[in-house]
Coordinates of C-alpha atoms and ligand atoms in Angstrom, one line a residue:
M1126 CA -24.3 -22.5 16.2
T1127 CA -21.9 -24.5 17.5
T1128 CA -21.4 -26.7 21.0
N1129 CA -19.0 -27.1 23.3
A1130 CA -18.5 -31.2 22.1
D1131 CA -17.8 -30.2 18.6
E1132 CA -15.7 -28.1 19.8
R1133 CA -13.6 -29.6 21.9
R1134 CA -13.6 -32.1 19.2
V1135 CA -12.0 -30.4 16.8
L1136 CA -9.4 -29.2 18.6
D1137 CA -8.6 -32.7 19.9
A1138 CA -8.2 -34.0 16.3
V1139 CA -6.3 -31.3 15.3
P1140 CA -2.4 -32.3 14.8
T1141 CA -0.3 -29.6 16.6
G1142 CA 3.2 -29.9 15.5
L1143 CA 5.7 -29.0 12.9
F1144 CA 5.2 -31.0 9.9
I1145 CA 8.7 -31.9 8.9
G1146 CA 9.1 -34.4 5.4
G1147 CA 6.0 -35.9 6.4
Q1148 CA 6.6 -36.8 9.8
W1149 CA 4.3 -34.7 12.8
R1150 CA 6.6 -33.8 15.0
Q1151 CA 7.8 -31.4 18.6
A1152 CA 10.1 -28.5 18.3
E1153 CA 13.9 -29.6 19.2
N1154 CA 13.9 -28.0 22.1
G1155 CA 10.4 -29.4 23.4
A1156 CA 8.9 -25.2 23.2
T1157 CA 5.2 -24.3 22.7
A1158 CA 2.8 -21.5 22.3
K1159 CA -0.4 -20.7 22.8
V1160 CA -3.1 -20.0 20.6
E1161 CA -6.3 -17.7 21.8
D1162 CA -9.7 -18.1 21.4
P1163 CA -9.9 -13.6 20.4
S1164 CA -13.6 -13.9 21.3
T1165 CA -12.7 -14.6 25.1
G1166 CA -9.0 -14.6 25.3
E1167 CA -8.4 -18.1 26.3
V1168 CA -6.4 -20.6 25.7
L1169 CA -7.0 -22.7 23.1
T1170 CA -4.8 -25.3 22.6
E1171 CA -0.8 -25.3 22.8
V1172 CA 1.1 -26.3 19.0
A1173 CA 5.3 -26.7 18.6
D1174 CA 6.6 -23.4 18.6
A1175 CA 9.8 -24.0 15.7
S1176 CA 13.1 -22.9 16.6
P1177 CA 15.8 -22.0 14.0
A1178 CA 16.9 -25.1 14.0
D1179 CA 13.7 -26.5 13.1
G1180 CA 13.4 -23.9 10.3
M1181 CA 16.6 -25.6 8.8
D1182 CA 15.4 -29.4 9.2
A1183 CA 12.2 -28.0 7.3
L1184 CA 14.2 -26.9 4.7
A1185 CA 16.1 -29.5 4.2
A1186 CA 13.2 -31.8 3.9
A1187 CA 11.5 -29.7 1.3
H1188 CA 15.4 -29.7 -0.5
A1189 CA 15.2 -33.8 -0.5
A1190 CA 12.0 -34.0 -2.0
Q1191 CA 12.2 -31.8 -4.4
P1192 CA 13.5 -33.9 -7.2
T1193 CA 10.8 -36.0 -6.4
I1194 CA 7.6 -33.5 -6.7
A1195 CA 9.5 -31.9 -10.1
A1196 CA 10.4 -35.2 -11.7
M1197 CA 6.0 -36.5 -11.4
A1198 CA 3.9 -36.7 -13.6
P1199 CA 2.3 -33.7 -13.9
R1200 CA -1.2 -35.2 -13.5
E1201 CA 0.0 -37.3 -10.8
R1202 CA 0.1 -33.5 -9.5
S1203 CA -3.1 -32.3 -10.0
E1204 CA -4.9 -35.4 -9.3
I1205 CA -3.5 -34.7 -6.0
L1206 CA -4.5 -30.5 -5.4
R1207 CA -8.2 -32.0 -6.6
R1208 CA -8.0 -34.7 -4.3
A1209 CA -7.2 -32.2 -1.9
Y1210 CA -10.0 -30.2 -3.0
D1211 CA -13.2 -33.1 -2.4
L1212 CA -11.3 -33.6 1.3
L1213 CA -11.2 -30.4 1.7
H1214 CA -15.0 -30.3 1.0
E1215 CA -15.9 -33.5 2.9
R1216 CA -13.6 -31.7 5.8
I1217 CA -15.1 -27.7 5.2
D1218 CA -17.6 -27.8 9.2
D1219 CA -14.5 -29.1 11.2
L1220 CA -11.5 -26.6 9.6
A1221 CA -14.7 -23.5 9.2
L1222 CA -15.3 -24.3 13.1
L1223 CA -11.4 -24.9 14.1
M1224 CA -10.9 -21.6 12.1
T1225 CA -13.5 -19.8 14.1
L1226 CA -12.2 -20.7 16.8
E1227 CA -8.5 -19.3 16.3
M1228 CA -9.7 -16.6 13.7
G1229 CA -12.4 -14.8 14.9
K1230 CA -15.0 -14.8 11.8
P1231 CA -18.4 -15.9 11.8
F1232 CA -18.8 -19.1 11.0
A1233 CA -20.5 -18.8 7.7
E1234 CA -17.5 -16.9 6.2
A1235 CA -15.1 -19.3 7.9
K1236 CA -17.0 -21.2 5.7
G1237 CA -17.2 -19.5 2.7
E1238 CA -13.4 -19.3 3.4
V1239 CA -12.9 -22.4 3.1
T1240 CA -14.5 -22.9 -0.2
Y1241 CA -12.6 -20.3 -1.6
A1242 CA -9.5 -21.5 -0.5
S1243 CA -10.4 -25.1 -1.7
E1244 CA -10.9 -23.1 -5.3
F1245 CA -7.3 -21.9 -5.6
L1246 CA -6.2 -26.3 -5.5
R1247 CA -9.3 -26.7 -7.9
W1248 CA -8.0 -24.2 -10.8
F1249 CA -4.4 -25.6 -9.9
S1250 CA -4.9 -29.1 -10.5
E1251 CA -6.4 -27.5 -14.0
E1252 CA -3.2 -25.8 -14.6
A1253 CA -0.6 -28.0 -13.6
V1254 CA -1.4 -29.6 -16.7
R1255 CA -1.5 -26.9 -19.2
I1256 CA 2.4 -25.9 -18.5
D1257 CA 3.4 -25.2 -21.7
G1258 CA 7.1 -24.7 -23.8
G1259 CA 7.7 -23.0 -27.1
Y1260 CA 9.6 -24.0 -30.6
Q1261 CA 10.8 -21.4 -32.9
V1262 CA 12.5 -20.4 -35.6
A1263 CA 15.2 -18.0 -35.1
P1264 CA 15.2 -14.6 -37.0
N1265 CA 18.6 -15.3 -39.3
G1266 CA 16.7 -19.2 -40.4
Q1267 CA 20.1 -20.5 -38.5
T1268 CA 19.1 -22.5 -35.2
R1269 CA 15.8 -23.4 -33.3
F1270 CA 14.3 -21.7 -29.9
L1271 CA 13.2 -24.5 -27.9
T1272 CA 11.8 -23.1 -24.7
V1273 CA 10.4 -24.9 -21.8
R1274 CA 10.0 -24.0 -18.0
Q1275 CA 10.7 -26.2 -15.1
P1276 CA 9.6 -25.9 -11.3
V1277 CA 11.2 -22.8 -9.8
G1278 CA 12.9 -25.5 -6.5
V1279 CA 11.8 -24.6 -3.4
C1280 CA 9.6 -22.6 -2.0
V1281 CA 9.9 -20.3 1.3
F1282 CA 6.0 -19.1 2.2
V1283 CA 4.8 -16.9 4.9
T1284 CA 1.3 -16.2 5.4
P1285 CA -1.1 -14.2 7.9
W1286 CA -3.4 -14.9 10.4
N1287 CA -6.2 -12.9 8.1
F1288 CA -7.3 -15.6 6.3
P1289 CA -5.8 -18.5 7.4
L1290 CA -6.2 -21.1 4.6
A1291 CA -6.9 -19.3 1.6
M1292 CA -4.0 -17.6 1.9
G1293 CA -1.7 -20.7 2.5
T1294 CA -3.7 -22.6 -0.5
R1295 CA -3.4 -19.7 -2.7
K1296 CA 0.7 -20.4 -2.9
I1297 CA 1.0 -23.9 -2.1
A1298 CA -1.3 -24.8 -5.1
P1299 CA 0.4 -23.1 -7.8
A1300 CA 3.6 -24.6 -5.9
V1301 CA 2.6 -27.9 -6.2
A1302 CA 0.7 -27.0 -9.5
A1303 CA 4.6 -26.3 -11.4
G1304 CA 6.1 -29.2 -9.0
C1305 CA 8.3 -27.0 -6.2
A1306 CA 8.3 -28.6 -2.6
S1307 CA 8.1 -25.6 0.0
V1308 CA 8.1 -24.5 3.9
I1309 CA 5.8 -22.0 5.2
K1310 CA 5.0 -20.6 8.2
P1311 CA 1.5 -19.4 9.4
A1312 CA 0.7 -16.9 11.5
P1313 CA 1.0 -17.7 15.1
Q1314 CA -2.8 -16.7 15.7
T1315 CA -3.6 -19.3 13.4
P1316 CA -1.5 -22.0 12.5
L1317 CA -4.1 -24.3 13.6
T1318 CA -6.1 -24.1 9.8
M1319 CA -2.8 -24.6 8.8
L1320 CA -1.4 -27.5 10.1
A1321 CA -4.8 -29.0 9.6
F1322 CA -4.5 -28.7 5.9
A1323 CA -0.8 -30.1 5.9
Q1324 CA -3.3 -33.5 6.9
V1325 CA -5.4 -32.9 3.6
L1326 CA -2.4 -32.7 1.6
A1327 CA -0.9 -35.6 3.0
D1328 CA -4.1 -37.6 2.4
A1329 CA -4.6 -36.4 -0.7
G1330 CA -1.0 -37.9 -1.3
L1331 CA 1.3 -35.3 -1.5
P1332 CA 5.0 -36.9 -1.0
D1333 CA 6.7 -35.9 2.6
G1334 CA 8.7 -33.3 2.5
A1335 CA 6.7 -31.8 -0.7
L1336 CA 5.3 -29.0 2.1
N1337 CA 6.9 -28.4 5.7
V1338 CA 4.6 -26.2 8.1
I1339 CA 6.9 -25.0 10.8
N1340 CA 4.6 -22.9 13.3
A1341 CA 7.2 -20.3 15.1
T1342 CA 6.9 -17.6 17.7
D1343 CA 9.8 -15.8 17.1
A1344 CA 9.6 -15.4 13.1
G1345 CA 13.0 -13.0 12.1
A1346 CA 15.4 -15.9 13.8
V1347 CA 13.7 -18.6 12.3
I1348 CA 12.7 -17.2 8.9
E1349 CA 16.0 -16.0 8.3
P1350 CA 18.1 -18.1 8.1
I1351 CA 16.1 -20.3 5.6
L1352 CA 16.2 -17.2 3.3
R1353 CA 19.7 -16.6 3.4
D1354 CA 20.8 -20.5 2.9
G1355 CA 20.7 -20.6 -0.8
R1356 CA 19.0 -24.2 -1.1
A1357 CA 15.7 -22.4 -1.8
R1358 CA 14.3 -20.4 -4.5
K1359 CA 11.1 -18.5 -4.3
M1360 CA 9.7 -16.7 -1.6
S1361 CA 6.6 -16.5 -1.6
F1362 CA 4.9 -13.5 1.6
T1363 CA 1.8 -12.1 2.3
G1364 CA 1.3 -10.0 5.0
S1365 CA 2.5 -5.9 5.8
T1366 CA 4.8 -4.1 4.2
P1367 CA 7.1 -3.5 6.3
V1368 CA 7.5 -6.6 6.7
G1369 CA 7.4 -7.9 3.4
K1370 CA 10.2 -5.2 2.3
L1371 CA 12.7 -6.8 5.2
L1372 CA 11.7 -10.3 3.7
L1373 CA 12.3 -8.5 -0.3
A1374 CA 16.0 -7.2 1.8
Q1375 CA 16.6 -11.0 2.9
A1376 CA 15.6 -13.0 -0.5
A1377 CA 18.1 -10.5 -2.7
D1378 CA 21.3 -11.9 -0.6
K1379 CA 20.9 -15.3 -2.8
V1380 CA 18.5 -13.3 -5.7
M1381 CA 15.8 -15.2 -4.8
R1382 CA 12.2 -15.1 -7.2
S1383 CA 9.9 -13.1 -4.7
S1384 CA 6.1 -12.1 -4.7
L1385 CA 4.4 -10.2 -1.9
E1386 CA 1.2 -9.3 -1.1
L1387 CA 1.3 -6.7 0.6
G1388 CA -0.7 -4.4 2.8
G1389 CA -4.1 -2.0 0.9
N1390 CA -5.5 1.5 1.1
A1391 CA -8.0 0.5 -0.9
S1392 CA -10.6 3.7 -1.9
F1393 CA -14.3 3.1 -2.1
I1394 CA -15.9 5.7 -5.0
V1395 CA -19.0 5.9 -5.5
L1396 CA -20.2 8.8 -8.0
D1397 CA -24.0 11.1 -8.5
D1398 CA -24.8 8.7 -11.5
A1399 CA -24.7 5.6 -9.0
D1400 CA -27.4 2.9 -8.3
V1401 CA -26.7 3.6 -4.4
D1402 CA -28.5 0.7 -3.4
A1403 CA -26.1 -1.5 -5.4
A1404 CA -23.2 0.6 -4.4
V1405 CA -24.2 0.3 -0.3
E1406 CA -24.7 -3.8 -1.2
G1407 CA -20.4 -4.2 -2.7
A1408 CA -19.7 -1.4 0.2
M1409 CA -21.3 -3.8 3.1
I1410 CA -18.5 -6.7 1.2
A1411 CA -16.1 -4.6 0.5
K1412 CA -16.1 -3.3 4.3
M1413 CA -17.5 -6.3 6.1
R1414 CA -16.5 -9.1 5.0
N1415 CA -13.7 -10.5 8.1
M1416 CA -14.7 -8.0 9.7
G1417 CA -12.7 -5.6 7.7
E1418 CA -9.9 -7.5 8.7
A1419 CA -8.9 -8.1 4.5
C1420 CA -6.5 -6.4 2.7
T1421 CA -8.6 -5.3 0.0
A1422 CA -11.5 -3.7 2.9
A1423 CA -12.6 -0.6 1.8
N1424 CA -10.9 1.9 3.7
R1425 CA -11.8 4.9 3.1
F1426 CA -15.0 6.3 0.9
Y1427 CA -15.7 8.8 -1.5
V1428 CA -19.0 9.7 -2.6
Q1429 CA -20.1 12.4 -4.8
R1430 CA -22.0 15.6 -3.0
G1431 CA -25.1 14.7 -5.0
V1432 CA -25.2 10.7 -3.2
A1433 CA -23.9 11.2 -0.1
E1434 CA -26.0 11.7 1.9
A1435 CA -28.9 8.3 0.3
F1436 CA -25.0 6.5 0.8
T1437 CA -24.4 7.1 4.5
A1438 CA -27.9 6.8 5.9
K1439 CA -28.0 3.2 4.1
L1440 CA -24.7 2.2 5.0
A1441 CA -25.1 3.1 8.4
E1442 CA -28.8 1.4 8.5
R1443 CA -27.0 -1.7 7.0
M1444 CA -24.2 -1.8 9.2
G1445 CA -26.0 -1.0 11.8
A1446 CA -28.5 -4.2 11.7
L1447 CA -25.6 -6.6 12.1
K1448 CA -25.1 -8.7 14.6
V1449 CA -21.4 -9.1 17.1
G1450 CA -20.5 -11.9 18.8
R1451 CA -18.4 -15.3 19.3
G1452 CA -18.7 -16.3 15.1
T1453 CA -20.0 -20.1 16.8
E1454 CA -23.2 -18.2 17.2
E1455 CA -26.0 -18.4 15.3
G1456 CA -27.2 -14.7 13.5
V1457 CA -23.6 -13.1 14.0
N1458 CA -22.5 -11.9 11.4
V1459 CA -19.1 -9.7 13.0
G1460 CA -16.8 -11.1 15.1
P1461 CA -14.1 -10.2 17.4
L1462 CA -10.5 -8.6 15.7
I1463 CA -7.9 -10.6 16.3
D1464 CA -6.1 -9.5 18.7
A1465 CA -5.5 -6.5 21.6
K1466 CA -3.2 -4.4 19.7
S1467 CA -5.8 -4.7 16.4
R1468 CA -8.5 -3.5 18.5
D1469 CA -6.5 -0.6 20.2
K1470 CA -5.3 0.6 16.5
V1471 CA -9.1 0.5 15.5
T1472 CA -10.1 3.0 18.7
D1473 CA -6.6 4.9 17.7
L1474 CA -7.6 6.1 14.5
V1475 CA -11.6 6.3 15.0
A1476 CA -10.3 9.0 18.1
D1477 CA -7.9 11.0 15.8
A1478 CA -10.3 11.3 13.1
V1479 CA -12.7 12.4 15.5
A1480 CA -10.5 14.9 17.0
A1481 CA -10.0 16.2 13.6
G1482 CA -13.8 17.0 13.4
A1483 CA -14.7 13.6 11.6
S1484 CA -18.7 12.9 12.8
V1485 CA -19.9 9.4 14.4
A1486 CA -23.5 7.8 12.5
L1487 CA -22.9 5.1 14.1
G1488 CA -20.8 2.9 16.6
G1489 CA -17.6 5.2 17.7
K1490 CA -16.5 2.7 20.5
A1491 CA -14.5 -0.6 21.1
Q1492 CA -16.6 -3.0 23.7
D1493 CA -15.7 -3.7 26.3
G1494 CA -14.3 -8.0 27.4
P1495 CA -13.4 -9.9 27.4
G1496 CA -13.2 -10.6 23.8
Y1497 CA -11.3 -8.2 21.3
F1498 CA -14.7 -6.6 19.9
Y1499 CA -15.1 -3.6 18.2
P1500 CA -18.6 -2.2 16.4
P1501 CA -19.3 -1.2 13.2
T1502 CA -18.3 2.1 12.8
V1503 CA -19.7 5.4 10.3
L1504 CA -18.2 8.5 10.3
T1505 CA -19.2 11.1 8.3
D1506 CA -16.8 14.3 6.7
V1507 CA -13.4 13.1 8.1
P1508 CA -11.0 14.9 6.5
V1509 CA -9.1 14.0 3.7
D1510 CA -5.9 14.0 5.3
S1511 CA -6.5 12.1 9.0
R1512 CA -5.0 8.7 9.6
L1513 CA -7.8 6.7 8.8
N1514 CA -7.4 7.9 4.8
H1515 CA -3.3 6.9 4.9
E1516 CA -3.2 3.7 7.2
E1517 CA -5.0 0.5 6.5
I1518 CA -7.5 -0.2 9.1
F1519 CA -8.9 -3.8 9.7
G1520 CA -11.9 -3.7 11.1
P1521 CA -15.4 -2.7 10.5
V1522 CA -14.6 1.2 10.0
A1523 CA -16.7 2.8 7.5
P1524 CA -14.9 7.2 6.7
I1525 CA -17.2 8.9 4.7
T1526 CA -15.7 12.1 2.7
V1527 CA -17.9 14.0 0.3
V1528 CA -16.2 14.6 -2.7
D1529 CA -17.2 17.3 -5.4
T1530 CA -16.4 15.2 -8.7
A1531 CA -15.0 11.9 -10.5
D1532 CA -11.6 13.7 -10.6
E1533 CA -11.5 14.5 -6.8
A1534 CA -12.2 11.1 -6.1
L1535 CA -9.8 10.1 -7.9
A1536 CA -6.6 12.2 -7.0
A1537 CA -7.9 11.4 -3.0
A1538 CA -7.5 8.0 -4.1
N1539 CA -4.6 7.3 -5.9
A1540 CA -2.8 9.5 -2.9
T1541 CA -0.8 6.5 -1.5
E1542 CA 1.4 4.5 -1.2
F1543 CA -0.2 1.5 -1.2
G1544 CA -2.4 0.4 -4.8
L1545 CA -4.0 -3.3 -4.1
V1546 CA -7.5 -2.4 -5.1
N1547 CA -10.1 0.1 -5.1
Y1548 CA -13.4 0.5 -6.1
V1549 CA -15.7 2.8 -8.0
Y1550 CA -19.7 2.9 -9.1
T1551 CA -21.3 4.2 -11.2
R1552 CA -23.7 4.0 -14.7
D1553 CA -21.8 6.2 -16.9
L1554 CA -19.2 3.9 -19.3
N1555 CA -17.0 7.0 -19.9
R1556 CA -16.6 8.1 -16.3
A1557 CA -15.9 4.2 -14.9
L1558 CA -13.1 3.8 -18.2
H1559 CA -11.9 7.0 -17.2
I1560 CA -11.5 6.2 -13.6
A1561 CA -10.9 2.0 -14.4
E1562 CA -7.5 3.6 -16.0
N1563 CA -6.1 6.1 -14.3
L1564 CA -6.7 4.2 -10.7
E1565 CA -2.9 2.8 -9.5
S1566 CA -3.9 -0.7 -8.4
G1567 CA -3.7 -4.2 -9.3
M1568 CA -7.0 -4.3 -9.5
I1569 CA -9.9 -2.4 -9.4
G1570 CA -14.1 -3.5 -8.2
L1571 CA -16.4 -1.8 -10.9
N1572 CA -19.4 -1.6 -10.0
T1573 CA -18.9 -5.2 -7.2
G1574 CA -17.4 -5.3 -3.5
L1575 CA -16.1 -8.4 -4.9
V1576 CA -12.8 -8.8 -6.8
S1577 CA -10.8 -11.9 -5.0
N1578 CA -11.0 -14.8 -7.8
P1579 CA -8.9 -17.7 -7.6
A1580 CA -9.4 -17.3 -11.7
A1581 CA -8.4 -14.1 -11.5
P1582 CA -4.8 -12.3 -11.0
F1583 CA -4.7 -10.8 -8.3
G1584 CA -2.0 -8.3 -6.6
G1585 CA -0.9 -5.3 -6.5
V1586 CA 0.8 -1.9 -7.4
K1587 CA 3.1 0.5 -5.8
E1588 CA 3.8 -1.0 -2.3
S1589 CA 1.1 -3.2 -2.2
G1590 CA 3.0 -5.7 -4.2
L1591 CA 5.1 -7.5 -6.8
G1592 CA 3.4 -10.6 -8.4
R1593 CA 0.2 -11.8 -9.6
E1594 CA -1.3 -15.1 -7.2
G1595 CA -4.5 -16.8 -9.4
G1596 CA -5.5 -16.8 -13.0
A1597 CA -3.6 -18.0 -15.5
I1598 CA -0.3 -16.0 -15.0
G1599 CA -0.5 -17.0 -11.2
I1600 CA 1.4 -20.6 -11.7
D1601 CA 4.6 -18.4 -13.5
E1602 CA 5.3 -17.2 -10.5
F1603 CA 6.3 -20.5 -9.3
L1604 CA 8.5 -21.2 -12.8
E1605 CA 11.7 -20.9 -14.5
T1606 CA 11.8 -20.5 -18.5
K1607 CA 15.0 -22.1 -20.0
Y1608 CA 15.2 -21.3 -23.7
V1609 CA 17.9 -24.2 -25.4
A1610 CA 19.4 -23.0 -28.7
I1611 CA 19.9 -25.8 -30.9
G1612 CA 21.9 -25.7 -34.0
Y1613 CA 20.3 -26.4 -37.2
S1614 CA 21.7 -26.9 -40.8
G1615 CA 18.9 -27.7 -42.6
Ligands
NAP2091 P1 2.6 -9.6 9.2 O1 2.7 -9.1 10.3 O2 3.4 -8.7 8.1 O3 2.7 -10.6 9.3 C1 2.5 -11.2 8.4 C2 3.2 -12.5 8.9 O4 4.7 -12.0 8.7 C3 3.1 -13.3 10.2 O5 3.1 -15.1 9.9 C4 4.5 -13.1 10.5 O6 4.5 -13.5 11.8 C5 5.6 -12.9 10.1 N1 6.6 -12.4 10.3 C6 6.3 -11.1 11.4 N2 7.7 -10.3 10.9 C7 8.8 -11.8 10.8 C8 9.9 -11.6 10.0 N3 11.1 -10.5 10.6 N4 10.7 -12.4 9.5 C9 9.5 -13.4 9.1 N5 8.4 -13.4 9.3 C10 7.6 -12.5 9.7 O7 0.6 -9.2 9.2 P2 -0.8 -9.2 9.4 O8 -0.4 -8.1 10.9 O9 -0.1 -10.8 10.1 O10 -1.3 -9.2 8.6 C11 -2.4 -8.6 7.6 C12 -1.1 -7.7 6.9 O11 -1.1 -8.4 5.8 C13 -2.4 -6.6 6.7 O12 -1.2 -4.8 6.6 C14 -3.0 -6.6 4.7 O13 -3.1 -5.9 4.5 C15 -1.9 -8.2 4.3 N6 -2.2 -8.8 3.9 C16 -2.5 -8.7 2.7 C17 -2.5 -9.3 1.3 C18 -2.2 -10.1 0.4 O14 -2.8 -10.4 -0.7 N7 -2.2 -8.6 -0.2 C19 -3.6 -10.9 2.0 C20 -4.0 -10.7 3.3 C21 -3.1 -10.0 4.2 P3 4.8 -12.8 13.6 O15 3.0 -12.6 13.6 O16 5.1 -14.1 14.4 O17 5.6 -12.1 13.9

């Protein structure tokens, strides 16, 4: 439980300007944007709102800092990341409170996100000193090939509101490790956490201009000229698939390296040999983490007939026991959705499924204001072709469809343009392998409801994305390979 005084203190302490070239400053035209508390709809504070000219200033600052960060010793870059990791843990309570205030997630989950976000700093501080190269004898024996890996150059990052810190550190940490300067635009709903993090990196010793943060409400007008300028060499975006496609097209103009972490439509398959209690436990994480506002959220449940009744009853009981409320309150498990638009979308999707024949086992109706609350909801008999099974819900709604066979579940799971993650519960190794090999997604949770880990390669296939963040290959997205052919005469 936090007090009003705690809230005021963190809000008063957070920088609210643009962070450009190591300086905090106002927008050149003096514009500001309001940041709301989604649990009350009240304004928390105002932040500088970048214009296209501010965006170009941020790009210029990153471009000027690029040679400095590229030339730093890998160990030095590593130690900056490690100090930032330590600072995040020193400031974890204040950062988590700030995140809860602007994003709505319960305080305990916000602390969990700060920890998760910090692990990208620690992981990439370890990777910074392991960037390798190669030396090879040409097949004809007459030349030698030297391979070096160099920073890709200035990066442009655009991130969403659902994980305001982790989606940023997942990009910034490998960029710093590889020796890249960057410009980041956080989501307008949640700029405060990223602004506080910029101060963390500055305090950890990151050179001026190596990270620039521009909050902008007119994202398209600010980001497009940066992508079309030519000085930035890499674009990395986390957000919805339509916006990802747009930015990819803009980045194509200068043939920028591009990474996309886009929308998901995860299935959660429970086969009749599964440990039902373990499946419910996993479902609680896969569905309810972040109020369901996660790209990895279980979006549709395909449960084999033999265990459907038990799984549905236990899941509804567990979800029904969750406490809904403002994330700062003691014992709250489910905060508000991010805004009225999100809450109304969830309302529409549920109404559509019910009209098509689904039954409500729990919840099913948005709470009246203030705030954008939607209660945990379980729907059964959801028709396979209903919108709920095809669109990202981004809310605490579990639609359950009963299937007769594992292959029926597999076919339904793959019947989507998305391919980020799928979850499967079974104790039969052969079935597990068959399903894991045939599911069309970049990640699979097998008998677990959580796949995100900084030490593992996160990313999707199909229209869920391009490239991987984290893991041993995460840094590759920020490196170019250069090969030097060396004449050799023996
Ligand atoms: P969104 O609407 O695509 O917005 C994401 C970011 O893009 C925001 O900062 C947004 O700013 C910005 N943006 C929108 N239009 C832009 C444009 N024309 N030019 C430049 N920037 C632009 O997504 P969201 O609703 O914030 O986030 C939810 C989505 O993110 C879901 O689809 C979710 O699955 C996905 N996501 C994916 C992952 C992953 O790792 N795969 C992780 C988290 C979230 P404005 O709001 O100002 O437009």
